XYZ file of C-alpha atoms in Angstrom:
610
model
C -0.802 -42.286 -69.583
C -4.497 -42.713 -70.405
C -4.800 -44.852 -67.821
C -3.572 -42.262 -65.363
C -5.740 -39.244 -66.789
C -8.656 -41.392 -67.134
C -8.675 -42.055 -63.006
C -11.119 -40.666 -61.513
C -11.111 -39.302 -57.845
C -15.130 -39.085 -56.981
C -15.097 -39.853 -53.189
C -17.571 -38.241 -51.097
C -16.359 -34.727 -48.985
C -13.906 -36.168 -46.510
C -11.799 -34.034 -43.020
C -8.883 -36.693 -42.771
C -8.527 -36.406 -46.656
C -8.195 -33.060 -45.830
C -6.443 -33.297 -42.812
C -3.485 -34.588 -45.161
C -2.676 -31.240 -45.812
C -2.582 -29.772 -41.996
C 1.065 -30.608 -41.704
C 1.426 -27.727 -44.795
C -1.045 -24.839 -43.166
C 0.866 -25.160 -39.877
C 3.904 -23.215 -40.445
C 1.128 -20.314 -41.884
C -1.163 -20.712 -39.434
C -0.695 -17.050 -37.787
C -2.073 -16.051 -41.452
C -4.749 -18.506 -41.144
C -6.225 -16.520 -38.313
C -5.486 -12.873 -39.380
C -7.332 -13.592 -42.426
C -10.322 -15.865 -40.714
C -10.185 -12.942 -38.211
C -10.468 -9.980 -40.311
C -13.072 -12.145 -42.672
C -15.087 -11.491 -39.316
C -14.707 -8.184 -39.167
C -15.406 -7.435 -42.992
C -18.763 -9.609 -42.737
C -19.688 -7.803 -39.674
C -18.693 -4.328 -41.750
C -20.770 -5.438 -44.782
C -23.753 -6.463 -42.579
C -23.976 -3.020 -40.944
C -23.821 -0.882 -44.234
C -27.416 -0.971 -44.725
C -28.217 0.067 -41.204
C -26.294 3.060 -41.780
C -28.286 3.738 -44.359
C -31.136 3.133 -42.365
C -29.907 5.324 -39.888
C -29.529 8.293 -42.439
C -32.994 8.034 -43.514
C -35.042 8.087 -40.005
C -32.848 10.729 -38.864
C -31.836 12.764 -41.841
C -33.769 12.114 -44.954
C -37.223 12.044 -43.694
C -37.264 14.547 -40.689
C -34.914 16.858 -42.770
C -32.639 17.947 -41.040
C -28.595 17.300 -40.894
C -27.830 17.607 -36.970
C -25.881 15.113 -36.204
C -24.465 14.434 -39.690
C -20.808 15.173 -39.255
C -20.829 12.748 -36.553
C -22.423 10.113 -38.839
C -19.965 10.934 -41.785
C -17.016 10.766 -39.055
C -18.103 7.311 -37.727
C -19.187 6.447 -41.483
C -16.014 7.126 -43.110
C -13.597 5.473 -39.848
C -15.923 1.977 -40.701
C -15.207 2.440 -44.324
C -11.581 2.724 -43.226
C -11.069 0.337 -41.082
C -12.933 -1.809 -44.232
C -10.254 -0.733 -46.749
C -7.179 -1.589 -43.921
C -8.975 -4.754 -43.590
C -9.646 -5.688 -47.095
C -5.405 -4.826 -48.062
C -4.439 -7.259 -44.902
C -6.968 -9.748 -45.716
C -5.638 -10.176 -48.728
C -1.995 -9.795 -48.687
C -2.684 -12.639 -45.897
C -4.416 -14.787 -47.765
C -1.791 -13.978 -51.218
C 1.560 -15.361 -48.162
C -1.006 -18.621 -48.170
C -1.455 -19.163 -51.256
C 2.022 -18.800 -52.907
C 3.294 -20.483 -49.417
C 1.000 -23.280 -49.576
C 1.785 -23.741 -53.633
C 5.516 -23.442 -53.162
C 5.579 -25.690 -49.919
C 3.693 -28.487 -52.038
C 5.557 -28.378 -55.241
C 8.716 -28.816 -52.885
C 7.510 -31.582 -51.235
C 6.498 -33.177 -54.357
C 9.839 -32.568 -56.162
C 12.335 -33.176 -52.989
C 10.011 -37.038 -52.762
C 10.548 -37.753 -56.695
C 13.550 -37.581 -56.053
C 13.572 -40.642 -52.930
C 11.658 -42.585 -55.571
C 12.762 -45.719 -57.535
C 13.585 -45.946 -61.135
C 10.944 -48.421 -61.743
C 8.111 -45.147 -61.198
C 9.675 -43.265 -63.542
C 9.817 -46.204 -66.200
C 5.871 -46.490 -65.473
C 4.640 -42.645 -64.736
C 4.257 -40.595 -67.424
C 6.140 -37.067 -67.243
C 2.359 -35.348 -68.028
C 0.879 -37.590 -64.848
C 3.715 -35.766 -62.560
C 3.897 -32.794 -64.284
C 0.327 -32.324 -63.449
C -0.015 -33.127 -60.024
C 3.254 -31.157 -59.169
C 1.421 -27.932 -61.204
C -1.808 -27.798 -62.039
C -3.080 -29.529 -58.956
C -0.847 -27.588 -56.501
C -2.259 -24.118 -58.241
C -5.778 -25.555 -57.414
C -5.228 -26.617 -53.577
C -3.019 -23.607 -52.694
C -5.818 -21.086 -54.460
C -8.776 -23.317 -52.655
C -6.533 -22.907 -49.338
C -6.260 -19.064 -49.533
C -9.103 -18.357 -51.351
C -12.497 -20.450 -51.238
C -12.352 -21.128 -47.889
C -11.867 -18.241 -46.589
C -14.723 -16.873 -49.130
C -17.169 -19.503 -47.739
C -16.413 -18.214 -44.362
C -16.990 -14.886 -45.130
C -20.213 -16.104 -46.709
C -21.521 -18.381 -44.278
C -21.035 -15.536 -41.418
C -22.654 -12.967 -43.739
C -25.373 -14.928 -44.394
C -26.363 -16.196 -40.902
C -25.399 -12.436 -40.010
C -27.705 -10.560 -42.122
C -31.085 -13.188 -41.018
C -30.291 -12.767 -36.809
C -31.039 -8.913 -37.815
C -33.771 -9.139 -39.892
C -35.044 -11.562 -37.401
C -34.883 -8.853 -34.724
C -35.949 -5.838 -37.402
C -39.210 -7.187 -38.458
C -39.691 -11.642 -38.190
C -42.596 -10.762 -41.203
C -40.545 -9.604 -43.942
C -37.520 -11.825 -42.995
C -39.809 -15.041 -43.560
C -40.981 -13.635 -46.437
C -37.049 -13.854 -47.748
C -35.979 -17.040 -46.120
C -38.887 -19.103 -47.666
C -37.125 -17.812 -50.767
C -33.827 -19.182 -49.927
C -34.386 -23.232 -50.508
C -35.861 -22.509 -53.805
C -32.595 -20.849 -54.796
C -30.354 -22.799 -53.059
C -31.903 -26.045 -54.529
C -31.788 -24.167 -57.842
C -28.024 -23.523 -57.175
C -27.066 -27.161 -56.327
C -28.989 -28.847 -59.045
C -26.621 -26.468 -61.640
C -23.987 -26.077 -60.020
C -23.522 -30.092 -59.989
C -24.006 -29.917 -63.579
C -21.876 -26.880 -64.731
C -19.555 -28.668 -62.418
C -19.730 -31.910 -64.066
C -19.274 -29.954 -67.677
C -16.513 -28.202 -66.493
C -14.559 -31.808 -65.549
C -15.429 -32.603 -69.063
C -13.964 -29.581 -70.431
C -10.602 -29.731 -68.241
C -9.993 -33.839 -69.095
C -10.714 -32.389 -73.088
C -8.199 -30.101 -72.116
C -5.670 -32.379 -71.120
C -5.827 -34.151 -73.842
C -5.867 -31.415 -76.382
C -2.852 -29.981 -74.514
C -1.383 -33.414 -74.949
C -1.679 -33.801 -78.485
C -0.709 -30.239 -79.154
C 2.614 -31.540 -77.269
C 3.284 -34.658 -79.325
C 2.589 -32.897 -82.446
C 5.114 -30.365 -81.813
C 8.057 -33.153 -79.964
C 6.803 -35.915 -82.964
C 6.948 -33.809 -85.694
C 9.613 -35.286 -87.861
C 7.844 -38.345 -87.186
C 5.030 -37.202 -88.521
C 6.383 -35.758 -91.549
C 8.494 -38.680 -92.201
C 5.440 -41.157 -91.974
C 2.998 -38.477 -93.555
C 0.545 -38.434 -91.421
C -0.134 -34.260 -90.961
C -3.607 -34.689 -91.563
C -4.536 -37.283 -89.635
C -3.090 -35.399 -86.626
C -5.019 -32.523 -87.848
C -8.508 -34.243 -87.749
C -7.276 -36.196 -84.258
C -6.772 -32.378 -83.252
C -10.203 -30.613 -84.698
C -12.203 -34.387 -83.115
C -10.830 -32.776 -79.700
C -11.172 -29.123 -80.245
C -14.597 -29.761 -81.860
C -15.667 -32.063 -78.597
C -14.374 -29.266 -75.981
C -16.661 -26.339 -77.661
C -19.473 -28.403 -77.535
C -18.794 -29.051 -73.915
C -18.105 -25.514 -73.005
C -20.934 -23.957 -74.604
C -22.999 -26.512 -72.574
C -21.802 -24.763 -69.787
C -22.363 -21.692 -71.422
C -26.232 -22.613 -71.494
C -26.504 -23.721 -68.588
C -25.102 -20.300 -67.139
C -27.079 -18.357 -70.068
C -29.836 -19.838 -67.887
C -28.996 -20.058 -64.302
C -28.160 -16.604 -63.686
C -30.870 -15.573 -65.355
C -33.133 -17.497 -62.718
C -31.885 -16.139 -59.864
C -31.920 -12.513 -60.876
C -35.730 -12.774 -61.457
C -36.798 -14.727 -58.040
C -34.229 -11.941 -56.732
C -35.950 -9.532 -58.328
C -39.277 -11.353 -57.428
C -38.013 -11.102 -53.461
C -37.603 -7.867 -53.725
C -40.850 -6.381 -55.298
C -42.581 -8.669 -52.889
C -40.669 -6.781 -50.152
C -41.232 -3.294 -51.425
C -44.895 -3.808 -51.501
C -45.136 -5.851 -48.554
C -42.817 -3.471 -46.686
C -44.334 -0.534 -48.607
C -47.917 -1.129 -46.843
C -45.845 -1.656 -43.482
C -44.457 2.119 -43.162
C -47.911 3.736 -44.679
C -49.945 2.428 -41.917
C -47.266 3.373 -39.358
C -46.114 -0.184 -38.732
C -42.292 -0.210 -39.441
C -40.115 2.863 -40.805
C -38.890 3.620 -43.515
C -34.998 2.804 -42.970
C -35.986 -0.824 -41.391
C -37.601 -1.234 -45.399
C -34.196 0.173 -47.060
C -32.271 -2.212 -44.876
C -34.543 -5.187 -46.218
C -34.754 -4.114 -49.617
C -30.942 -3.870 -49.394
C -30.599 -7.313 -47.795
C -32.906 -9.097 -50.393
C -30.854 -7.519 -53.174
C -28.326 -8.703 -52.252
C -28.522 -12.139 -49.831
C -28.726 -14.162 -52.813
C -25.600 -13.727 -54.192
C -23.246 -15.161 -50.859
C -25.705 -18.100 -50.702
C -25.012 -18.593 -54.277
C -21.125 -18.247 -53.739
C -21.881 -20.935 -50.975
C -23.505 -23.001 -52.947
C -20.886 -22.534 -55.844
C -17.892 -22.583 -53.834
C -18.802 -25.917 -51.672
C -18.788 -27.560 -55.208
C -14.861 -26.254 -55.985
C -14.029 -28.059 -52.221
C -15.768 -30.862 -53.077
C -14.121 -30.843 -56.665
C -10.795 -29.822 -55.214
C -10.285 -32.808 -53.323
C -9.878 -34.650 -55.991
C -6.791 -32.736 -56.263
C -5.828 -32.941 -53.136
C -6.277 -37.336 -53.242
C -3.773 -37.056 -56.512
C -1.083 -35.042 -55.146
C -1.157 -37.017 -52.216
C -0.952 -40.406 -54.638
C 2.234 -38.647 -55.084
C 4.223 -37.776 -51.699
C 2.485 -40.975 -50.647
C 4.299 -43.281 -53.407
C 6.963 -45.438 -51.801
C 9.749 -46.632 -53.466
C 10.416 -49.796 -54.456
C 13.676 -49.012 -53.350
C 14.856 -48.484 -50.001
C 17.996 -48.259 -47.808
C 17.431 -49.415 -44.201
C 17.453 -47.083 -41.303
C 20.949 -47.840 -40.063
C 22.561 -47.544 -43.324
C 21.228 -44.088 -43.825
C 22.371 -43.079 -40.212
C 25.667 -44.023 -41.092
C 25.982 -43.076 -45.410
C 22.837 -40.346 -45.490
C 20.149 -39.935 -47.721
C 19.964 -38.450 -51.337
C 19.134 -34.702 -49.822
C 22.257 -35.066 -46.699
C 24.714 -37.189 -47.969
C 27.472 -38.651 -45.346
C 30.304 -38.938 -47.899
C 32.666 -39.143 -45.137
C 31.706 -42.578 -44.429
C 31.506 -43.361 -48.117
C 34.098 -46.110 -48.919
C 36.193 -46.459 -51.308
C 35.164 -49.026 -54.594
C 36.942 -51.336 -56.347
C 34.076 -52.511 -58.110
C 34.653 -56.321 -58.019
C 31.060 -57.613 -58.336
C 29.740 -61.193 -57.606
C 26.010 -62.506 -58.434
C 25.496 -65.166 -55.055
C 22.337 -67.148 -56.230
C 20.256 -64.583 -57.240
C 16.880 -65.211 -58.656
C 14.670 -61.922 -60.134
C 11.340 -61.456 -61.188
C 9.871 -57.509 -61.661
C 7.277 -56.444 -59.414
C 4.133 -56.998 -61.735
C 5.772 -60.184 -63.627
C 4.994 -63.876 -62.324
C 8.042 -65.348 -63.886
C 11.667 -65.052 -62.385
C 13.817 -63.446 -65.556
C 16.787 -65.158 -63.790
C 16.898 -67.829 -61.610
C 19.979 -69.479 -59.321
C 22.372 -66.390 -61.542
C 26.297 -66.676 -60.168
C 28.496 -64.386 -61.195
C 31.710 -63.328 -60.170
C 32.877 -60.207 -62.242
C 36.754 -58.863 -60.997
C 37.232 -54.902 -61.183
C 38.738 -54.126 -64.296
C 36.821 -56.631 -66.234
C 34.760 -55.584 -69.409
C 31.974 -57.725 -69.534
C 28.952 -57.392 -73.033
C 25.621 -58.283 -72.781
C 24.264 -59.289 -75.946
C 20.642 -60.365 -77.277
C 17.660 -59.580 -79.740
C 15.812 -56.190 -78.591
C 13.557 -57.287 -75.624
C 15.672 -60.180 -74.656
C 16.662 -58.849 -71.557
C 20.042 -57.348 -71.811
C 19.287 -54.439 -69.704
C 17.964 -56.712 -66.111
C 21.450 -57.624 -65.000
C 22.706 -53.425 -64.995
C 19.836 -52.627 -63.649
C 20.035 -54.966 -60.567
C 23.711 -54.098 -60.856
C 22.898 -50.418 -60.278
C 20.352 -51.548 -57.871
C 17.343 -50.086 -59.813
C 15.984 -53.457 -58.769
C 16.954 -55.781 -56.299
C 17.459 -59.994 -56.371
C 14.021 -61.717 -55.750
C 15.976 -64.044 -53.938
C 19.894 -64.405 -53.402
C 21.823 -61.121 -52.760
C 25.045 -59.050 -54.889
C 28.080 -58.175 -53.872
C 30.193 -55.099 -54.286
C 33.496 -55.449 -53.278
C 32.659 -58.361 -50.835
C 29.453 -56.462 -48.922
C 25.644 -57.115 -49.957
C 24.949 -53.863 -51.222
C 21.640 -53.374 -49.712
C 24.560 -52.645 -46.553
C 25.022 -49.928 -47.477
C 24.017 -46.433 -49.427
C 21.930 -46.304 -52.669
C 23.262 -43.064 -53.093
C 27.220 -44.160 -52.586
C 26.371 -47.094 -55.260
C 25.220 -44.298 -58.074
C 27.478 -41.859 -57.692
C 30.820 -45.029 -58.942
C 28.548 -45.608 -62.170
C 28.781 -43.954 -65.087
C 25.808 -44.626 -67.737
C 25.682 -43.511 -71.418
C 22.458 -44.267 -72.520
C 21.668 -45.644 -76.136
C 19.054 -41.930 -76.270
C 21.467 -39.835 -74.167
C 19.495 -37.172 -72.581
C 21.767 -33.334 -72.525
C 20.221 -30.980 -70.255
C 19.095 -27.468 -71.571
C 22.696 -25.511 -71.035
C 25.698 -24.816 -73.034
C 28.364 -28.215 -73.503
C 30.364 -27.145 -71.053
C 27.564 -27.239 -68.128
C 26.373 -30.659 -69.447
C 29.580 -32.020 -69.275
C 30.020 -30.383 -65.871
C 27.097 -32.583 -64.707
C 29.645 -35.713 -64.282
C 31.483 -33.757 -61.349
C 30.289 -30.558 -60.707
C 33.856 -28.694 -59.028
C 35.732 -30.283 -62.190
C 38.563 -27.436 -63.561
C 38.370 -25.756 -67.469
C 40.937 -28.466 -68.077
C 39.810 -31.011 -66.646
C 36.361 -30.418 -69.120
C 38.740 -30.122 -71.680
C 40.598 -33.415 -71.188
C 37.702 -34.999 -70.735
C 36.176 -34.267 -74.095
C 39.248 -34.840 -75.714
C 39.147 -38.333 -74.198
C 36.494 -39.139 -76.189
C 36.959 -37.338 -78.908
C 34.185 -34.855 -77.958
C 36.616 -32.071 -78.917
C 35.892 -32.878 -82.481
C 32.118 -31.850 -81.888
C 33.103 -28.834 -80.061
C 35.385 -27.425 -82.763
C 32.108 -27.252 -85.470
C 29.898 -25.581 -83.065
C 30.132 -21.016 -82.930
C 30.634 -21.149 -79.801
C 32.637 -24.185 -78.763
C 32.289 -25.413 -75.355
C 29.720 -21.803 -74.778
C 27.777 -23.191 -77.244
C 23.730 -23.768 -76.559
C 22.829 -27.547 -76.915
C 18.840 -27.061 -76.895
C 16.183 -28.528 -75.124
C 17.325 -32.497 -74.755
C 20.041 -31.843 -76.606
C 17.643 -31.258 -79.506
C 20.352 -28.797 -81.413
C 22.969 -31.407 -82.123
C 22.868 -35.047 -83.600
C 22.685 -38.137 -82.027
C 26.220 -39.117 -82.044
C 27.075 -35.813 -81.131
C 25.448 -36.229 -77.894
C 26.478 -39.457 -77.258
C 29.997 -37.870 -77.099
C 29.324 -35.455 -74.909
C 27.465 -38.086 -72.868
C 30.198 -40.266 -72.495
C 32.898 -37.358 -71.811
C 30.639 -36.436 -68.813
C 30.381 -40.191 -67.519
C 34.611 -39.734 -68.048
C 34.951 -36.590 -66.236
C 33.026 -38.299 -63.089
C 35.769 -41.057 -63.007
C 33.218 -43.785 -61.770
C 34.499 -47.094 -60.372
C 31.259 -48.783 -62.736
C 30.836 -48.144 -66.323
C 27.393 -48.984 -67.883
C 27.403 -48.671 -71.515
C 23.828 -48.726 -72.782
C 23.346 -49.227 -76.830
C 25.761 -46.269 -76.221
C 27.262 -46.721 -79.831
C 23.501 -48.415 -81.234
C 23.000 -45.260 -83.244
C 26.305 -43.763 -83.835
C 27.614 -43.887 -87.852
C 30.789 -45.970 -88.247
C 33.171 -42.882 -88.070
C 32.458 -41.703 -84.240
C 31.470 -44.903 -83.550
C 35.144 -46.392 -84.377
C 36.656 -42.989 -82.289
C 34.627 -43.600 -79.295
C 35.791 -47.418 -79.847
C 39.498 -46.509 -79.624
C 38.861 -44.055 -76.568
C 36.935 -46.734 -74.649
C 39.644 -49.537 -75.223
C 41.721 -47.168 -73.316
C 39.623 -45.296 -71.137
C 38.282 -48.840 -69.345
C 41.077 -50.457 -68.555
C 41.318 -50.424 -64.797
C 37.303 -49.880 -64.594
C 34.439 -52.885 -63.980
C 32.084 -52.595 -66.917
C 29.314 -53.494 -68.308
C 28.494 -53.143 -72.101
C 25.329 -53.478 -73.661
C 25.822 -54.090 -77.388
C 23.503 -54.538 -80.133
C 26.944 -54.509 -83.027
C 28.211 -57.122 -81.815
C 31.726 -56.236 -83.126
C 32.070 -54.087 -80.971
C 32.919 -55.802 -78.040
C 35.149 -58.529 -80.083
C 37.537 -57.312 -76.965
C 35.325 -57.702 -73.987
C 36.164 -60.317 -71.358
C 33.059 -62.093 -70.961
C 30.154 -62.253 -73.162
C 27.224 -62.981 -71.230
C 24.361 -64.290 -74.136
C 20.638 -63.052 -73.596
C 17.665 -64.575 -74.780
C 13.946 -64.292 -73.644
C 15.350 -62.998 -70.262
C 17.421 -66.331 -69.346
C 21.405 -65.838 -69.725
C 21.792 -69.361 -71.780
C 25.682 -68.661 -73.283
C 28.900 -66.932 -71.639
C 32.489 -67.456 -72.113
C 34.353 -64.569 -74.645
C 33.843 -63.970 -78.397
C 35.890 -66.954 -79.584
C 34.884 -69.419 -77.257
C 31.110 -68.264 -78.555
C 31.921 -68.090 -81.985
C 33.586 -71.755 -81.342
C 30.631 -73.330 -79.487
C 28.784 -72.632 -82.461
C 25.795 -71.413 -80.873
C 23.175 -68.712 -80.476
C 25.618 -65.947 -80.578
C 27.545 -67.462 -83.214
C 23.833 -67.295 -85.596
C 23.252 -63.826 -84.429
C 27.309 -62.425 -84.564
C 26.805 -64.512 -88.265
C 23.713 -63.066 -89.285
C 24.505 -59.254 -87.942
C 28.190 -59.933 -90.075
C 26.102 -60.941 -93.148
C 23.750 -57.875 -92.854
C 26.814 -55.216 -92.883
C 28.700 -56.836 -95.176
C 25.148 -56.402 -97.640
C 24.755 -52.933 -95.843
C 28.595 -51.884 -96.637
C 28.620 -53.289 -100.492
C 25.161 -50.920 -101.130
C 26.614 -48.134 -100.056
C 29.577 -48.718 -102.413
C 31.924 -49.099 -99.893
């Protein structure tokens, strides 16, 4: 995870990167036009308000008369009412843009994630994906809806104000303009420093969130290893560093804000002094002086806003790059266009064209190496698995037992050679077609938040209540259900946290059985289960796997003695093959593994008094 989080995005501002968002903006171009159009009107009104003040002073206060006041009041009220209406529709349009652009970006990322290959999730941290889909998307949507609009308003306002000031009085306009570069330089200087420290705060906050998450999810491990104090110390160091960075930000702001106020006050004082002199000598009207005072007080705020928003705009580019990196991530395994046209894709499957799978699998001169690997894991491997055969794959931890089933499931494809299913190269058919016919029971089964019934029904969403119960009974998952307070309506908790590993295994097995796939893959499916539960599964699988092609990645060799074929894997290579009896008679590597494990299990039973 750290490798992803440490990646920096510091490219200079580029319209090409922002242009990648245009497809997400296009459906809401009407709202963009409304927002920008209304902000032009709002900027105009904001510029005109001091002119109303000037008119009132010159025509009512100085001459000491109320003649024409009601007309002035009516016009002023109409302008303010129009401003209010413009603000309402502008905010409504901007909110619509923010909500919809954010929604579309999240949906696009989620849909794209469904198309990415299995290997992507093996190498990409969940936190990285979550940050892109949620945090980065939120920032982009907010900047798009409000940041760009505010920049547009500030630019129109500043330009309009200077135009009017030069029309009214060139001398006072120049006095104010001379200070603008100083304000701009100060703003850019401080904003860059504040931005850099804010980035550091966000980065540390990500580390704190990660530490907090791991502290909760790994609480059992922490307590069993008695490392609570170390966790607390690490968490304290992160929070201390964040406090230091946040304090530095606060100090910079504490210097920046008063400095800007000082310049603003100084300019106002100079304008008041020079303008007052001009009013005394009838070189300027009092109302005009009030306009300059008003502009001098407020002009620096939109200038600061422009500088700040420009910095935000540049930093938001990093969010766009991260989101686009995800959206532009190419899956390692893709169907060709001809296959998609015939069989459909993940979102529009053409199931009427899907052939029924018998389960006959042939490895034809297959060589394979992982995308990031240099050595071949398989070389010129040939194997025929007739439909209904039970194949067991054994070997020590890390030997490469999962490679074969990953190839069968087309989570990876052969580097050389081909794999045939029912006599056809599986690359000539849809991935979804194949995946829908493979039932997986993993070593660490994942249950979704919800009830037992809902988790079993994921195997086939249109399954009836009777079919769900039958599937549970067939693998003795009904024994688990009977122990639960609400039976099939019992909540399993997040990731099945309210159940034991063995109970989760049984429910996930029932889910796979309900799907009735042509091919079963049991990946260390009984390695984390007690002996009694294992026996229940063994009894069920011997009956249920009949007639189905199956691959069993086994840790306990005693569970695969009846397998039709056993493949022995060592250092990523298949070094032996045969059934249980043949491999024992050969007295090779399998014989050593089996003998060693038999002795360990015997010793364990003696220790347990069995």
